[in-house]
XYZ file of N, CA and C in Angstrom:
792
model
N 12.647 49.822 -5.983
C 12.775 48.875 -4.858
C 11.411 48.443 -4.350
N 10.502 49.447 -4.226
C 9.148 49.125 -3.762
C 8.450 48.187 -4.730
N 8.637 48.462 -6.050
C 8.025 47.603 -7.064
C 8.554 46.178 -6.963
N 9.883 46.030 -6.756
C 10.458 44.699 -6.620
C 9.908 43.982 -5.394
N 9.755 44.706 -4.279
C 9.201 44.096 -3.064
C 7.773 43.630 -3.301
N 7.003 44.445 -4.020
C 5.622 44.058 -4.319
C 5.571 42.810 -5.192
N 6.493 42.721 -6.156
C 6.542 41.546 -7.020
C 6.887 40.298 -6.220
N 7.887 40.447 -5.322
C 8.270 39.300 -4.493
C 7.129 38.885 -3.580
N 6.419 39.865 -3.034
C 5.277 39.545 -2.167
C 4.192 38.830 -2.950
N 3.952 39.277 -4.203
C 2.936 38.627 -5.039
C 3.329 37.195 -5.368
N 4.631 36.973 -5.660
C 5.101 35.622 -5.942
C 4.947 34.733 -4.725
N 5.326 35.249 -3.555
C 5.193 34.459 -2.323
C 3.744 34.106 -2.074
N 2.831 35.064 -2.335
C 1.417 34.783 -2.168
C 0.925 33.731 -3.132
N 1.426 33.750 -4.370
C 1.035 32.736 -5.356
C 1.488 31.355 -4.919
N 2.718 31.254 -4.361
C 3.204 29.961 -3.871
C 2.337 29.470 -2.718
N 1.965 30.383 -1.826
C 1.135 29.991 -0.685
C -0.212 29.480 -1.150
N -0.819 30.169 -2.122
C -2.111 29.725 -2.639
C -1.998 28.386 -3.342
N -0.912 28.187 -4.071
C -0.739 26.947 -4.819
C -0.611 25.760 -3.884
N -0.005 25.958 -2.719
C 0.236 24.827 -1.835
C -0.783 24.652 -0.740
N -1.635 25.645 -0.505
C -2.476 25.616 0.686
C -3.768 24.855 0.463
N -4.026 23.898 1.343
C -5.330 23.276 1.421
C -5.756 22.468 0.227
N -4.843 22.009 -0.602
C -5.242 21.254 -1.790
C -5.567 19.817 -1.436
N -4.727 19.208 -0.654
C -4.917 17.813 -0.317
C -5.615 17.668 1.031
N -6.435 16.620 1.149
C -7.097 16.382 2.416
C -6.073 16.097 3.504
N -6.271 16.699 4.677
C -5.354 16.455 5.782
C -5.522 15.026 6.271
N -4.600 14.610 7.148
C -4.423 13.185 7.405
C -5.563 12.504 8.155
N -6.350 13.228 8.953
C -7.342 12.588 9.815
C -8.319 11.732 9.010
N -8.448 10.464 9.393
C -9.285 9.517 8.670
C -9.679 8.411 9.644
N -10.561 7.516 9.234
C -10.936 6.380 10.063
C -9.846 5.310 10.009
N -9.435 4.807 11.162
C -8.418 3.762 11.228
C -7.024 4.230 10.884
N -6.751 5.524 11.017
C -5.478 6.077 10.558
C -4.279 5.583 11.361
N -4.507 5.173 12.607
C -3.389 4.712 13.431
C -3.074 3.239 13.293
N -3.920 2.486 12.602
C -3.736 1.036 12.504
C -3.064 0.655 11.187
N -2.463 -0.495 11.144
C -1.845 -0.990 9.923
C -2.862 -1.763 9.103
N -2.535 -1.993 7.841
C -3.396 -2.787 6.985
C -3.273 -4.272 7.291
N -4.126 -5.102 6.661
C -4.106 -6.545 6.928
C -2.902 -7.257 6.323
N -2.173 -6.585 5.416
C -0.970 -7.164 4.815
C 0.188 -6.188 5.046
N 1.365 -6.515 4.541
C 2.535 -5.661 4.775
C 2.599 -4.446 3.864
N 1.894 -4.486 2.717
C 1.989 -3.404 1.748
C 0.593 -2.884 1.393
N 0.535 -1.570 1.154
C -0.731 -0.957 0.741
C -0.473 0.089 -0.338
N -1.342 0.104 -1.348
C -1.329 1.153 -2.369
C -2.587 1.989 -2.189
N -2.399 3.279 -2.009
C -3.477 4.227 -1.754
C -3.523 5.201 -2.923
N -4.591 5.130 -3.712
C -4.756 6.050 -4.843
C -5.929 6.976 -4.555
N -5.670 8.276 -4.568
C -6.730 9.222 -4.245
C -6.754 10.389 -5.217
N -7.934 10.951 -5.368
C -8.131 12.133 -6.210
C -8.863 13.171 -5.377
N -8.295 14.386 -5.306
C -8.889 15.470 -4.530
C -9.206 16.654 -5.430
N -10.260 17.368 -5.044
C -10.600 18.614 -5.730
C -10.910 19.659 -4.669
N -10.298 20.832 -4.791
C -10.563 21.913 -3.852
C -10.904 23.188 -4.598
N -11.748 23.989 -3.981
C -12.137 25.302 -4.513
C -12.109 26.263 -3.329
N -11.063 27.109 -3.286
C -10.868 27.995 -2.146
C -10.472 29.391 -2.618
N -10.693 30.383 -1.740
C -10.438 31.765 -2.101
C -9.716 32.479 -0.965
N -8.796 33.356 -1.320
C -8.087 34.192 -0.352
C -7.852 35.560 -0.978
N -8.381 36.583 -0.327
C -8.196 37.965 -0.772
C -8.589 38.167 -2.239
N -9.715 37.551 -2.633
C -10.215 37.715 -3.982
C -9.562 36.837 -5.022
N -8.561 36.048 -4.630
C -7.900 35.139 -5.571
C -8.458 33.736 -5.356
N -9.228 33.263 -6.327
C -9.850 31.942 -6.238
C -8.927 30.896 -6.850
N -8.659 29.844 -6.086
C -7.801 28.757 -6.556
C -8.594 27.461 -6.615
N -8.577 26.833 -7.792
C -9.200 25.521 -7.970
C -8.092 24.531 -8.292
N -8.078 23.413 -7.584
C -6.986 22.459 -7.753
C -7.506 21.031 -7.733
N -6.975 20.224 -8.640
C -7.222 18.785 -8.657
C -5.885 18.091 -8.424
N -5.862 17.132 -7.504
C -4.619 16.445 -7.162
C -4.846 14.945 -7.147
N -3.989 14.212 -7.842
C -3.979 12.757 -7.772
C -2.768 12.314 -6.969
N -3.003 11.675 -5.838
C -1.917 11.204 -4.974
C -1.788 9.692 -5.074
N -0.589 9.226 -5.412
C -0.264 7.794 -5.372
C 0.612 7.570 -4.150
N 0.087 6.833 -3.157
C 0.778 6.667 -1.879
C 1.081 5.189 -1.672
N 2.359 4.898 -1.414
C 2.800 3.532 -1.142
C 3.162 3.426 0.339
N 2.624 2.386 1.025
C 2.847 2.236 2.465
C 3.367 0.830 2.782
N 4.153 0.765 3.839
C 4.691 -0.522 4.298
C 4.594 -0.582 5.820
N 4.171 -1.754 6.342
C 4.146 -1.996 7.779
C 4.821 -3.332 8.068
N 5.315 -3.504 9.296
C 5.672 -4.841 9.775
C 5.317 -4.946 11.255
N 5.375 -6.159 11.781
C 5.053 -6.382 13.181
C 3.565 -6.360 13.455
N 3.207 -6.806 14.667
C 1.817 -6.811 15.103
C 1.632 -5.829 16.256
N 2.114 -6.209 17.454
C 2.012 -5.286 18.577
C 2.993 -4.129 18.457
N 4.112 -4.338 17.764
C 5.043 -3.239 17.512
C 5.802 -3.507 16.223
N 6.281 -2.445 15.606
C 7.004 -2.565 14.344
C 7.328 -1.193 13.802
N 7.549 -1.110 12.487
C 7.789 0.165 11.827
C 6.849 0.299 10.632
N 6.758 1.495 10.114
C 6.005 1.721 8.884
C 6.703 2.814 8.095
N 6.427 2.870 6.804
C 7.035 3.863 5.930
C 6.058 4.200 4.808
N 6.209 5.392 4.236
C 5.326 5.789 3.147
C 6.071 6.662 2.143
N 5.559 6.658 0.910
C 6.025 7.527 -0.167
C 4.797 8.076 -0.870
N 4.690 9.401 -0.975
C 3.522 10.055 -1.550
C 3.953 10.852 -2.782
N 3.417 10.470 -3.957
C 3.760 11.130 -5.219
C 2.502 11.820 -5.758
N 2.456 13.174 -5.720
C 1.265 13.887 -6.185
C 1.420 14.453 -7.598
N 0.338 14.416 -8.348
C 0.244 15.087 -9.643
C -0.904 16.082 -9.553
N -0.653 17.344 -9.980
C -1.588 18.417 -9.699
C -1.973 19.193 -10.955
N -3.180 19.725 -10.913
C -3.637 20.712 -11.892
C -4.237 21.862 -11.103
N -3.659 23.050 -11.253
C -4.050 24.202 -10.451
C -4.394 25.371 -11.354
N -5.464 26.085 -11.016
C -5.812 27.298 -11.752
C -6.217 28.385 -10.763
N -5.763 29.607 -11.032
C -6.191 30.766 -10.260
C -6.130 32.008 -11.145
N -6.123 33.175 -10.550
C -6.160 34.412 -11.338
C -4.952 34.587 -12.245
N -3.842 33.885 -11.935
C -2.620 34.044 -12.729
C -2.529 33.063 -13.888
N -3.416 32.058 -13.943
C -3.376 31.109 -15.045
C -3.689 29.689 -14.607
N -3.174 28.722 -15.376
C -3.433 27.315 -15.118
C -2.180 26.514 -15.410
N -1.858 25.541 -14.541
C -0.672 24.705 -14.737
C -0.945 23.297 -14.225
N -0.132 22.357 -14.682
C -0.293 20.966 -14.248
C 1.052 20.272 -14.289
N 1.187 19.204 -13.466
C 2.423 18.437 -13.430
C 2.685 17.859 -12.059
N 3.897 17.379 -11.847
C 4.305 16.775 -10.594
C 4.306 17.809 -9.469
N 3.771 17.433 -8.305
C 3.812 18.289 -7.121
C 5.001 17.945 -6.241
N 4.925 18.329 -4.974
C 6.010 18.070 -4.027
C 5.871 16.664 -3.442
N 6.860 15.813 -3.696
C 6.874 14.436 -3.193
C 7.215 14.442 -1.705
N 6.559 13.574 -0.929
C 6.858 13.443 0.495
C 7.103 11.980 0.846
N 7.904 11.750 1.899
C 8.204 10.404 2.366
C 8.490 10.448 3.850
N 8.326 9.297 4.520
C 8.565 9.251 5.949
C 8.661 7.834 6.464
N 9.146 7.707 7.708
C 9.305 6.403 8.355
C 9.241 6.595 9.865
N 8.766 5.577 10.583
C 8.696 5.690 12.030
C 8.151 4.437 12.686
N 8.140 4.400 14.028
C 7.629 3.241 14.762
C 6.108 3.228 14.823
N 5.555 2.041 14.980
C 4.116 1.863 15.119
C 3.862 0.784 16.167
N 2.621 0.691 16.640
C 2.325 -0.326 17.628
C 0.839 -0.450 17.915
N 0.509 -1.510 18.692
C -0.878 -1.753 19.122
C -0.873 -2.090 20.607
N -1.784 -1.457 21.345
C -1.929 -1.719 22.772
C -3.258 -2.428 22.986
N -3.202 -3.655 23.495
C -4.402 -4.457 23.752
C -5.037 -4.003 25.059
N -6.271 -3.495 24.990
C -6.983 -3.021 26.180
C -8.002 -4.036 26.679
N -7.879 -5.275 26.221
C -8.785 -6.335 26.655
C -10.202 -6.103 26.179
N -11.168 -6.195 27.091
C -12.570 -6.008 26.719
C -12.873 -4.587 26.275
N -11.957 -3.662 26.570
C -12.175 -2.259 26.212
C -11.708 -1.926 24.791
N -11.137 -2.913 24.084
C -10.754 -2.681 22.703
C -9.255 -2.603 22.491
N -8.845 -1.816 21.507
C -7.426 -1.683 21.144
C -7.094 -0.232 20.841
N -5.838 0.131 21.127
C -5.313 1.442 20.782
C -4.151 1.248 19.817
N -4.248 1.853 18.644
C -3.220 1.728 17.609
C -2.483 3.068 17.470
N -1.164 2.990 17.252
C -0.349 4.195 17.156
C 0.602 4.107 15.964
N 0.702 5.206 15.220
C 1.690 5.350 14.145
C 2.397 6.687 14.344
N 3.708 6.707 14.219
C 4.436 7.974 14.268
C 5.450 7.990 13.129
N 5.928 9.184 12.770
C 6.880 9.256 11.661
C 7.702 10.529 11.718
N 8.844 10.469 11.092
C 9.616 11.667 10.722
C 9.733 11.611 9.202
N 9.636 12.762 8.561
C 9.609 12.736 7.103
C 10.091 14.027 6.470
N 10.121 14.006 5.152
C 10.553 15.143 4.358
C 9.518 15.444 3.284
N 9.336 16.733 3.013
C 8.564 17.174 1.868
C 9.555 17.778 0.877
N 9.705 17.140 -0.294
C 10.758 17.497 -1.235
C 10.269 18.548 -2.243
N 11.116 19.500 -2.631
C 10.707 20.553 -3.569
C 10.748 20.096 -5.022
N 9.931 19.097 -5.354
C 9.932 18.529 -6.703
C 8.939 19.225 -7.629
N 7.976 19.970 -7.086
C 7.019 20.684 -7.919
C 7.647 21.899 -8.579
N 7.240 22.188 -9.792
C 7.790 23.296 -10.573
C 7.294 24.630 -10.002
N 8.234 25.443 -9.495
C 7.856 26.744 -8.931
C 7.868 27.854 -9.975
N 8.339 27.556 -11.183
C 8.400 28.574 -12.234
C 7.101 28.672 -13.022
N 6.254 27.660 -12.888
C 4.961 27.729 -13.559
C 4.042 28.670 -12.795
N 3.024 29.209 -13.475
C 2.042 30.092 -12.853
C 0.647 29.531 -13.073
N -0.026 29.071 -11.991
C 0.462 29.050 -10.614
C 1.499 27.953 -10.381
N 2.288 28.116 -9.324
C 3.335 27.148 -9.004
C 2.728 25.809 -8.610
N 3.465 24.725 -8.875
C 3.008 23.373 -8.537
C 3.623 22.871 -7.231
N 4.533 23.638 -6.644
C 5.150 23.272 -5.374
C 5.476 24.521 -4.592
N 6.051 24.328 -3.393
C 6.356 25.491 -2.565
C 7.834 25.877 -2.600
N 8.669 25.119 -3.334
C 10.071 25.476 -3.473
C 10.894 25.313 -2.217
N 10.432 24.447 -1.280
C 11.114 24.289 0.007
C 11.413 22.828 0.293
N 12.383 22.598 1.152
C 12.598 21.296 1.770
C 12.063 21.388 3.188
N 10.896 20.781 3.429
C 10.263 20.816 4.746
C 10.543 19.525 5.509
N 10.674 19.646 6.822
C 10.844 18.484 7.696
C 9.584 18.334 8.533
N 9.093 17.082 8.617
C 7.823 16.848 9.286
C 7.929 15.748 10.345
N 7.087 15.861 11.372
C 6.897 14.792 12.347
C 5.401 14.617 12.543
N 4.967 13.394 12.846
C 3.546 13.155 13.011
C 3.245 12.001 13.935
N 2.060 12.038 14.523
C 1.570 10.960 15.380
C 0.096 10.758 15.077
N -0.265 9.519 14.718
C -1.647 9.150 14.443
C -2.077 8.074 15.432
N -3.294 8.183 15.967
C -3.799 7.174 16.895
C -5.231 6.799 16.537
N -5.540 5.533 16.750
C -6.894 5.016 16.539
C -7.306 4.184 17.747
N -8.437 4.537 18.351
C -9.033 3.674 19.371
C -10.205 2.954 18.733
N -10.255 1.645 18.918
C -11.338 0.837 18.363
C -11.925 -0.046 19.454
N -13.248 -0.090 19.554
C -13.890 -0.982 20.516
C -13.614 -2.436 20.135
N -13.818 -3.343 21.066
C -13.485 -4.752 20.826
C -14.295 -5.349 19.686
N -15.506 -4.872 19.451
C -16.320 -5.380 18.339
C -16.095 -4.579 17.046
N -15.195 -3.577 17.117
C -14.824 -2.748 15.962
C -15.993 -1.962 15.371
N -17.011 -1.724 16.181
C -18.165 -0.980 15.678
C -17.983 0.534 15.828
N -17.169 0.951 16.784
C -16.975 2.379 17.012
C -15.485 2.682 17.109
N -15.122 3.890 16.694
C -13.721 4.257 16.730
C -13.524 5.750 16.963
N -12.326 6.106 17.420
C -11.921 7.499 17.609
C -10.516 7.655 17.050
N -10.351 8.586 16.133
C -9.055 8.817 15.489
C -8.570 10.232 15.765
N -7.285 10.344 16.096
C -6.663 11.643 16.355
C -5.352 11.724 15.576
N -5.126 12.857 14.916
C -3.883 13.053 14.172
C -3.222 14.349 14.613
N -1.889 14.325 14.720
C -1.089 15.508 15.019
C 0.124 15.510 14.103
N 0.355 16.614 13.404
C 1.518 16.735 12.527
C 2.122 18.129 12.681
N 3.454 18.184 12.624
C 4.137 19.472 12.691
C 5.095 19.580 11.520
N 5.004 20.695 10.810
C 5.821 20.933 9.626
C 6.833 22.035 9.920
N 8.125 21.656 9.965
C 9.198 22.621 10.119
C 9.574 23.116 8.715
N 9.063 24.266 8.335
C 9.247 24.758 6.973
C 10.691 25.186 6.727
N 11.159 24.958 5.502
C 12.472 25.427 5.094
C 12.356 26.713 4.291
N 13.474 27.217 3.828
C 13.473 28.407 2.984
C 13.039 28.038 1.572
N 12.200 28.889 0.980
C 11.796 28.646 -0.401
C 12.828 29.225 -1.363
N 12.547 29.129 -2.656
C 13.524 29.560 -3.662
C 13.717 31.076 -3.690
N 12.890 31.806 -2.929
C 13.067 33.257 -2.800
C 13.870 33.605 -1.552
N 14.333 32.562 -0.816
C 15.084 32.795 0.402
C 14.223 33.153 1.599
N 12.907 32.883 1.501
C 11.966 33.210 2.576
C 11.571 31.937 3.313
N 11.618 31.970 4.658
C 11.150 30.851 5.463
C 9.771 31.199 6.027
N 8.705 30.554 5.543
C 7.371 30.827 6.076
C 7.226 30.281 7.501
N 6.139 30.653 8.130
C 5.833 30.137 9.463
C 5.706 28.618 9.438
N 6.105 27.957 10.532
C 5.870 26.526 10.674
C 4.362 26.268 10.726
N 3.984 24.981 10.620
C 2.563 24.639 10.579
C 2.255 23.478 11.526
N 1.247 23.663 12.372
C 0.733 22.611 13.240
C -0.629 22.181 12.710
N -0.759 20.891 12.358
C -2.033 20.357 11.854
C -2.565 19.312 12.818
N -3.876 19.290 13.000
C -4.500 18.333 13.910
C -5.878 17.961 13.394
N -6.347 16.790 13.817
C -7.677 16.358 13.421
C -8.231 15.332 14.383
N -9.545 15.251 14.461
C -10.212 14.238 15.283
C -11.458 13.766 14.563
N -11.623 12.442 14.472
C -12.767 11.819 13.790
C -13.404 10.794 14.714
N -14.707 10.879 14.880
C -15.494 9.863 15.583
C -16.240 9.067 14.528
N -16.178 7.739 14.605
C -16.760 6.919 13.542
C -17.501 5.712 14.103
N -18.362 5.148 13.257
C -19.102 3.955 13.640
C -19.594 3.208 12.417
N -19.863 1.918 12.593
C -20.425 1.108 11.510
C -21.911 1.399 11.365
N -22.357 1.523 10.116
C -23.784 1.654 9.867
C -24.345 0.397 9.203
N -23.458 -0.513 8.792
C -23.818 -1.850 8.308
C -22.539 -2.679 8.322
N -22.603 -3.910 7.820
C -21.421 -4.764 7.810
C -20.292 -4.190 6.959
N -20.638 -3.454 5.920
C -19.622 -2.943 5.000
C -19.449 -1.424 5.020
N -20.437 -0.700 5.538
C -20.385 0.763 5.518
C -19.998 1.327 6.878
N -19.150 2.374 6.855
C -18.785 3.121 8.051
C -18.960 4.612 7.770
N -19.318 5.344 8.834
C -19.458 6.796 8.703
C -18.672 7.466 9.816
N -17.997 8.551 9.477
C -17.236 9.299 10.464
C -17.420 10.790 10.294
N -17.278 11.529 11.382
C -17.377 12.977 11.323
C -16.464 13.599 12.367
N -16.010 14.811 12.092
C -15.112 15.477 13.021
C -14.599 16.776 12.430
N -13.397 17.138 12.819
C -12.815 18.406 12.378
C -11.323 18.243 12.132
N -10.795 19.030 11.198
C -9.365 19.076 10.909
C -8.952 20.537 10.804
N -7.707 20.822 11.112
C -7.280 22.210 11.047
C -5.777 22.362 10.983
N -5.344 23.528 10.534
C -3.928 23.886 10.473
C -3.754 25.279 11.039
N -2.708 25.451 11.872
C -2.389 26.763 12.423
C -0.927 27.082 12.165
N -0.655 28.306 11.701
C 0.712 28.765 11.491
C 1.370 29.032 12.838
N 2.640 28.689 12.940
C 3.372 28.848 14.188
C 4.615 29.700 13.958
N 4.764 30.756 14.767
C 5.942 31.623 14.729
C 6.020 32.371 13.395
N 6.964 33.269 13.292
C 7.162 33.995 12.053
C 6.066 35.007 11.765
N 6.057 35.489 10.530
C 5.166 36.563 10.114
C 3.701 36.201 10.210
N 3.357 34.933 9.956
C 1.949 34.521 9.920
C 1.513 33.752 11.154
N 2.200 33.952 12.261
C 1.869 33.267 13.511
C 0.394 33.473 13.868
N -0.320 32.376 14.089
C -1.731 32.449 14.465
C -2.703 32.340 13.314
N -2.250 32.501 12.079
C -3.141 32.287 10.935
C -3.587 30.830 10.920
N -4.829 30.587 10.530
C -5.341 29.220 10.656
C -6.415 28.920 9.613
N -6.705 27.630 9.511
C -7.796 27.110 8.683
C -8.421 25.942 9.432
N -9.724 26.023 9.736
C -10.446 24.975 10.452
C -11.590 24.482 9.582
N -11.696 23.150 9.435
C -12.703 22.556 8.552
C -13.477 21.467 9.271
N -14.760 21.381 8.981
C -15.563 20.234 9.393
C -15.392 19.141 8.355
N -15.359 17.892 8.801
C -15.102 16.772 7.889
C -16.148 15.674 8.043
N -16.596 15.151 6.915
C -17.451 13.980 6.888
C -16.792 12.892 6.053
N -16.882 11.632 6.502
C -16.215 10.511 5.831
C -17.198 9.355 5.669
N -17.215 8.768 4.485
C -18.005 7.566 4.220
C -17.070 6.513 3.650
N -17.072 5.323 4.258
C -16.157 4.248 3.842
C -16.942 2.977 3.533
N -16.516 2.296 2.460
C -17.117 1.011 2.090
C -16.020 -0.042 1.998
N -16.163 -1.119 2.774
C -15.191 -2.215 2.777
C -15.618 -3.262 1.750
N -14.925 -3.293 0.612
C -15.248 -4.265 -0.427
C -14.852 -5.670 0.001
N -13.704 -5.787 0.671
C -13.220 -7.049 1.224
C -12.150 -6.693 2.248
N -11.492 -7.698 2.828
C -10.432 -7.417 3.794
C -9.232 -6.757 3.125
N -9.081 -6.943 1.817
C -7.908 -6.421 1.126
C -8.079 -5.008 0.580
N -9.327 -4.566 0.323
C -9.454 -3.227 -0.238
C -10.752 -2.554 0.173
N -10.684 -1.217 0.221
C -11.841 -0.414 0.573
C -11.773 0.934 -0.143
N -12.902 1.616 -0.216
C -12.968 2.936 -0.823
C -13.538 3.928 0.185
N -13.135 5.202 0.036
C -13.495 6.243 1.001
C -13.845 7.521 0.249
N -14.863 8.236 0.735
C -15.178 9.574 0.240
C -15.108 10.552 1.401
N -14.399 11.673 1.210
C -14.189 12.666 2.266
C -14.652 14.030 1.766
N -15.388 14.754 2.610
C -15.817 16.108 2.306
C -15.392 17.035 3.433
N -14.674 18.101 3.093
C -14.261 19.130 4.048
C -14.938 20.443 3.700
N -15.465 21.131 4.720
C -16.024 22.487 4.543
C -15.348 23.406 5.549
N -14.629 24.401 5.035
C -13.932 25.336 5.911
C -14.948 26.198 6.658
N -14.769 26.303 7.977
C -15.722 27.058 8.802
C -15.074 28.237 9.507
N -13.740 28.250 9.595
C -13.052 29.370 10.228
C -11.659 29.500 9.629
N -11.312 30.687 9.140
C -9.978 30.908 8.589
C -9.486 32.301 8.972
N -8.147 32.421 9.011
C -7.519 33.733 9.132
C -6.308 33.766 8.222
N -6.390 34.580 7.187
C -5.301 34.731 6.215
C -4.901 33.408 5.562
N -5.867 32.490 5.433
C -5.672 31.242 4.709
C -6.894 31.009 3.830
N -6.735 30.278 2.716
C -7.855 30.088 1.787
C -9.063 29.441 2.447
N -10.255 29.820 2.000
C -11.504 29.301 2.550
C -12.373 28.773 1.412
N -13.012 27.633 1.653
C -13.878 27.018 0.645
C -14.185 25.590 1.028
N -13.912 24.650 0.113
C -14.189 23.246 0.401
C -13.190 22.355 -0.314
N -13.137 21.089 0.122
C -12.269 20.083 -0.488
C -12.996 18.741 -0.488
N -12.917 18.017 -1.588
C -13.474 16.666 -1.651
C -12.366 15.694 -2.056
N -12.424 14.488 -1.522
C -11.435 13.445 -1.845
C -12.124 12.105 -1.995
N -11.792 11.383 -3.048
C -12.231 10.002 -3.237
C -10.985 9.139 -3.345
N -10.969 8.006 -2.655
C -9.765 7.178 -2.661
C -10.099 5.701 -2.611
N -9.131 4.921 -3.092
C -9.188 3.447 -2.997
C -7.876 2.977 -2.393
N -7.960 2.119 -1.372
C -6.766 1.527 -0.763
C -6.808 0.005 -1.005
N -5.699 -0.488 -1.541
C -5.587 -1.929 -1.813
C -4.387 -2.485 -1.079
N -4.580 -3.542 -0.310
C -3.527 -4.186 0.461
C -3.046 -5.438 -0.271
N -1.730 -5.566 -0.417
C -1.206 -6.719 -1.160
C 0.051 -7.248 -0.491
């Protein structure tokens, strides 16, 4: 019985390592605002190298994200995120489809006159258990998670400076072992400014904290730097670097992301 419990604990730990901290969290420049057109394709590639209790996990993830907006001062938005992953740790190496996520919610813009604009996006969504949990390491967490989120962007009237705040809550479901992990609260804040007509720079922090359950209070806090280049009104590219500075019972290391967003 003890041996079986140890095996189950090891499997649960492998799932946690496979899913933790691979993709860059949501905080970004202009995250609360809509694109210049109704549709956007966001293609990103992330690489993370993190360690927990002597188990080093290296992961590469390609995310294809489709977004839709309507309205100006108010409307709705929706997204579909399809990840493909390659993960390696002490148990081996695997690759394939990760956990697909989707969501929908209201959005809006508040005109502050000479003081600028405040943009808001909110959503309710699902994280689907589409990643293969039988591979070692696992490509998904084996759960159906329910999520809610709120993103806001404040921009000065000349659009030279901005402040972005993100809040997301993940109501975790039971995994394929019948275990419900702690819920997760994620937050981020980015301060940004133009350094030329086409270049923007942002810096801030992002973090995740476990809520309730066995891992209540476990956390991961990272410093974030962002560099963005606007090729035209329709498309831009972004580079993001995260360095973990404080963790408790969560992987620690770094994450890099490069992405291109095209509006059509």
